[in-house]
Tab-separated table of C-alpha atoms in Angstrom:
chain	number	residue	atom	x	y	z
M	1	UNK	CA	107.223	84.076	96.932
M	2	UNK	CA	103.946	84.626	95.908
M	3	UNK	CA	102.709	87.853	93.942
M	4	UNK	CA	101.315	89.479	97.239
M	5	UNK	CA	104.737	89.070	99.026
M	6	UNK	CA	106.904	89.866	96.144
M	7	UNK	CA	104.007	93.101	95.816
M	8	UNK	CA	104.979	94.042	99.607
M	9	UNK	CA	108.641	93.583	99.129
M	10	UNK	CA	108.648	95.982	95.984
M	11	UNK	CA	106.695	98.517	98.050
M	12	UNK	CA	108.720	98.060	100.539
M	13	UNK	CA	111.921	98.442	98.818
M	14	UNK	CA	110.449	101.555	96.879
M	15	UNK	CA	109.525	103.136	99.697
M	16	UNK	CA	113.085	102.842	101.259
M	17	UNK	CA	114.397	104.173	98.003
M	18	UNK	CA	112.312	107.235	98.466
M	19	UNK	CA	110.755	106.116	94.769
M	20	UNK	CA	107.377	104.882	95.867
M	21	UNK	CA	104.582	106.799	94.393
M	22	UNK	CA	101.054	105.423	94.568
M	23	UNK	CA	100.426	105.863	91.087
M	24	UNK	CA	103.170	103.312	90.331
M	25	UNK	CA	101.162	99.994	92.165
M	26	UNK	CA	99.890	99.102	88.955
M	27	UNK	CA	103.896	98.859	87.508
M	28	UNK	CA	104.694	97.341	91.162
M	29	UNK	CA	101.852	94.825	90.287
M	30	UNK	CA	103.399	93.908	87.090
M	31	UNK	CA	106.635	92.949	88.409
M	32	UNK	CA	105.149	91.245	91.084
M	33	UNK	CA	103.749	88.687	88.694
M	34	UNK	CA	106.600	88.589	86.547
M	35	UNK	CA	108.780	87.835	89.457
M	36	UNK	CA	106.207	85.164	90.548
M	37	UNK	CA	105.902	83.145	87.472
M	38	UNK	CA	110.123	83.341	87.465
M	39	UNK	CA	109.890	82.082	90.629
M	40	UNK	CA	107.205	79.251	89.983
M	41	UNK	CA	109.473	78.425	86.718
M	42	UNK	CA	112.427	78.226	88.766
M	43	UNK	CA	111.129	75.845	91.230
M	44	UNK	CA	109.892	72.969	88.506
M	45	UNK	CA	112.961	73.717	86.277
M	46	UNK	CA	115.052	70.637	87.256
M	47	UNK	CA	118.797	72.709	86.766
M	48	UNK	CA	119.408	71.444	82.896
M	49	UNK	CA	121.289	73.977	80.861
M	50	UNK	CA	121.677	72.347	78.029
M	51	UNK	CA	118.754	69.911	76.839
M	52	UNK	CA	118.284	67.404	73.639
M	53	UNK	CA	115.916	68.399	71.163
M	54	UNK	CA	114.403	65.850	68.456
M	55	UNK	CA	113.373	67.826	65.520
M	56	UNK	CA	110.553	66.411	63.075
M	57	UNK	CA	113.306	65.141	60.801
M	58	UNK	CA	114.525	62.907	63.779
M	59	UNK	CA	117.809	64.886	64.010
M	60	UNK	CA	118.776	65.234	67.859
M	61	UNK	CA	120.517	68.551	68.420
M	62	UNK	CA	121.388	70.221	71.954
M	63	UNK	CA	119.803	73.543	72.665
M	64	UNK	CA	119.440	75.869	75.577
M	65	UNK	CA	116.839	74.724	78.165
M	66	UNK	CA	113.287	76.211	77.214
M	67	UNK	CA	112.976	76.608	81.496
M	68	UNK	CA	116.541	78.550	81.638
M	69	UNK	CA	115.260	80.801	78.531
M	70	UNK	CA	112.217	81.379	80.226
M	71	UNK	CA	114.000	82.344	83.538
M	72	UNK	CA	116.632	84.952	81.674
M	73	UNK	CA	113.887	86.437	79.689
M	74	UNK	CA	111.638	87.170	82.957
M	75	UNK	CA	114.626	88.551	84.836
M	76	UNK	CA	115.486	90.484	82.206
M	77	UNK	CA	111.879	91.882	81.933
M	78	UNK	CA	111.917	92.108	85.715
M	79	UNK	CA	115.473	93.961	85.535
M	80	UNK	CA	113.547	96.611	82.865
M	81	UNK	CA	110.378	96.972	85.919
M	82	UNK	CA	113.269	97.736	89.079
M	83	UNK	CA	115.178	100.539	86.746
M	84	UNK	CA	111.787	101.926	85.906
M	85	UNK	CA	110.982	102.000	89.926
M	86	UNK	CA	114.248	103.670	90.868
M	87	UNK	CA	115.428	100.004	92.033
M	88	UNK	CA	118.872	99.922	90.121
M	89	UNK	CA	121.854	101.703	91.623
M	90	UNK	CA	122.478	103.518	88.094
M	91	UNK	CA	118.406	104.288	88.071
M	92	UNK	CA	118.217	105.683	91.597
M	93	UNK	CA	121.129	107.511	90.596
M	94	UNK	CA	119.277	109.700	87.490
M	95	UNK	CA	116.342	110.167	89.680
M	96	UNK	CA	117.816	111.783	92.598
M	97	UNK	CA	120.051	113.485	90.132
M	98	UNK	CA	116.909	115.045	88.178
M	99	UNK	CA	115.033	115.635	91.388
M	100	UNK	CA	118.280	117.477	92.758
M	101	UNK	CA	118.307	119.870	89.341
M	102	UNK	CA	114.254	120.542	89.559
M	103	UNK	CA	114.870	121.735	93.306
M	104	UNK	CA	117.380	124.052	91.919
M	105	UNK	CA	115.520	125.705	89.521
M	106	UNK	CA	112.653	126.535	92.316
């Protein structure tokens, strides 16, 4: 997906969630993009886990795949954006819970 799809789809699912606030598209926008490189990474990525690595003193050692690094760290920055947006079960969870406890005190 593309950002402006992944953008719609976060909207989308925020709005659902009853999270969606208009002050959060610039958070929404960040995700987006993070989601869209992932994706873009993901597609060239040709499925190697582990990879051979030639170090300057000509000593081949295996190592993680630089793509598959790249791919965990992005969903793991992504995973930080959807708890931030109420997009987590846990996250969606406090929110309502807080909400619940401010109606109470009105």
């Amino acid at each position: 997906m593309n950002r402006a799809e992944w953008t719609a789809k976060i909207k989308q699912s925020c709005e659902k969630a009853g999270t969606y606030q208009a002050y959060f598209d610039d958070v929404i926008d960040t995700l987006a993009s993070i989601l869209e490189r992932r994706d873009i990474i993901e597609e060239e990525w040709d499925g190697e886990v582990i990879v051979e690595h030639t170090n300057r003193s000509g000593i081949t050692n295996k190592e993680q795949s630089p793509a598959l690094r790249l791919v965990n760290d992005l969903n793991r920055d992504a995973l930080t954006y959807w708890k931030e947006l109420g997009l987590t079960p846990a996250s969606l969870k406090r929110i309502n819970e807080t909400a619940m406890k401010e109606k109470k005190k009105e």
